[in-house]
Amino acid sequence: ATMQAESETAKKEFDAKAATLADKEKQEYFMQLQQRLQLKNQELMVPIFTKVDAVIKEVSEAKGLGIVVDKGAVIYGGQDITEDCVKKITGK
């Protein structure tokens, strides 16, 4: 929701200012807003990724797993700990 609000604000800012800018200036301003949105996304996502990484480590250690890989990288076998991690994060 925060990211959506930030995107909408950026769009309104662009629409308001773009009418008075030349094409090259519009493109540069658009790129500045895109960069601002990327930084905001990083700011919001880093704490989430940090928490997920900590939970993955905790669950894998509790299960005695020496390595954890993305399930998309596994062709066959392995132990899927996704649900265990989700339960630990959500408390459900």
Short mmCIF file of C-alpha atoms in Angstrom, two decimals:
data_model
loop_
_atom_site.label_atom_id
_atom_site.label_comp_id
_atom_site.label_asym_id
_atom_site.label_seq_id
_atom_site.Cartn_x
_atom_site.Cartn_y
_atom_site.Cartn_z
CA ALA A 1 0.00 0.00 0.00
CA THR A 2 2.85 2.36 0.80
CA MET A 3 4.50 1.65 -2.53
CA GLN A 4 1.23 2.15 -4.41
CA ALA A 5 0.69 5.51 -2.69
CA GLU A 6 4.24 6.55 -3.54
CA SER A 7 3.70 5.55 -7.19
CA GLU A 8 0.47 7.53 -7.39
CA THR A 9 2.16 10.58 -5.88
CA ALA A 10 5.02 10.30 -8.37
CA LYS A 11 2.55 10.00 -11.26
CA LYS A 12 0.67 13.11 -10.12
CA GLU A 13 3.95 15.00 -9.79
CA PHE A 14 5.00 13.91 -13.26
CA ASP A 15 1.66 14.78 -14.83
CA ALA A 16 1.68 18.22 -13.21
CA LYS A 17 5.23 19.07 -14.23
CA ALA A 18 5.49 17.25 -17.58
CA ALA A 19 3.14 19.64 -19.37
CA THR A 20 5.74 22.41 -19.11
CA LEU A 21 8.80 20.31 -20.05
CA ALA A 22 10.43 19.51 -23.37
CA ASP A 23 10.63 15.84 -24.37
CA LYS A 24 14.20 15.37 -23.16
CA GLU A 25 13.41 17.06 -19.84
CA LYS A 26 10.32 14.87 -19.46
CA GLN A 27 12.44 11.79 -19.96
CA GLU A 28 15.03 12.95 -17.42
CA TYR A 29 12.34 13.86 -14.89
CA PHE A 30 10.64 10.50 -15.44
CA MET A 31 13.96 8.74 -14.81
CA GLN A 32 14.43 10.73 -11.58
CA LEU A 33 11.00 9.69 -10.37
CA GLN A 34 11.69 6.06 -11.33
CA GLN A 35 14.92 6.16 -9.34
CA ARG A 36 13.07 7.63 -6.36
CA LEU A 37 10.51 4.82 -6.57
CA GLN A 38 13.25 2.19 -6.76
CA LEU A 39 14.92 3.63 -3.66
CA LYS A 40 11.60 3.65 -1.80
CA ASN A 41 10.99 0.04 -2.82
CA GLN A 42 14.42 -0.94 -1.50
CA GLU A 43 13.77 0.95 1.73
CA LEU A 44 10.54 -0.99 2.23
CA MET A 45 11.82 -4.41 1.12
CA VAL A 46 15.18 -4.65 2.94
CA PRO A 47 13.60 -5.16 6.39
CA ILE A 48 11.28 -7.81 4.95
CA PHE A 49 14.12 -9.69 3.27
CA THR A 50 16.19 -9.44 6.44
CA LYS A 51 13.38 -10.98 8.49
CA VAL A 52 12.74 -13.73 5.92
CA ASP A 53 16.45 -14.59 5.81
CA ALA A 54 16.57 -14.81 9.61
CA VAL A 55 13.53 -17.11 9.69
CA ILE A 56 14.97 -19.33 6.95
CA LYS A 57 18.19 -19.62 8.94
CA GLU A 58 16.31 -20.41 12.14
CA VAL A 59 14.10 -23.07 10.53
CA SER A 60 16.98 -24.65 8.61
CA GLU A 61 19.13 -24.86 11.76
CA ALA A 62 16.24 -26.40 13.72
CA LYS A 63 15.86 -29.03 10.99
CA GLY A 64 19.61 -29.65 10.77
CA LEU A 65 19.84 -28.48 7.16
CA GLY A 66 23.27 -27.40 5.98
CA ILE A 67 22.09 -25.62 2.86
CA VAL A 68 18.87 -23.99 1.66
CA VAL A 69 18.20 -23.24 -2.02
CA ASP A 70 15.26 -21.74 -3.84
CA LYS A 71 12.83 -24.53 -4.69
CA GLY A 72 12.87 -23.35 -8.32
CA ALA A 73 16.51 -24.43 -8.47
CA VAL A 74 15.77 -27.98 -7.28
CA ILE A 75 15.01 -30.53 -9.95
CA TYR A 76 14.32 -33.46 -7.68
CA GLY A 77 14.25 -34.22 -3.95
CA GLY A 78 15.09 -31.98 -1.07
CA GLN A 79 12.97 -30.81 1.81
CA ASP A 80 10.61 -27.87 1.25
CA ILE A 81 10.62 -25.63 4.34
CA THR A 82 8.44 -22.89 2.83
CA GLU A 83 5.37 -23.60 4.96
CA ASP A 84 7.44 -23.81 8.15
CA CYS A 85 8.94 -20.40 7.39
CA VAL A 86 5.57 -18.87 6.52
CA LYS A 87 4.07 -20.16 9.77
CA LYS A 88 6.96 -18.70 11.76
CA ILE A 89 6.64 -15.30 10.06
CA THR A 90 2.84 -15.07 10.23
CA GLY A 91 2.42 -16.83 13.55
CA LYS A 92 -0.20 -19.13 12.03
#
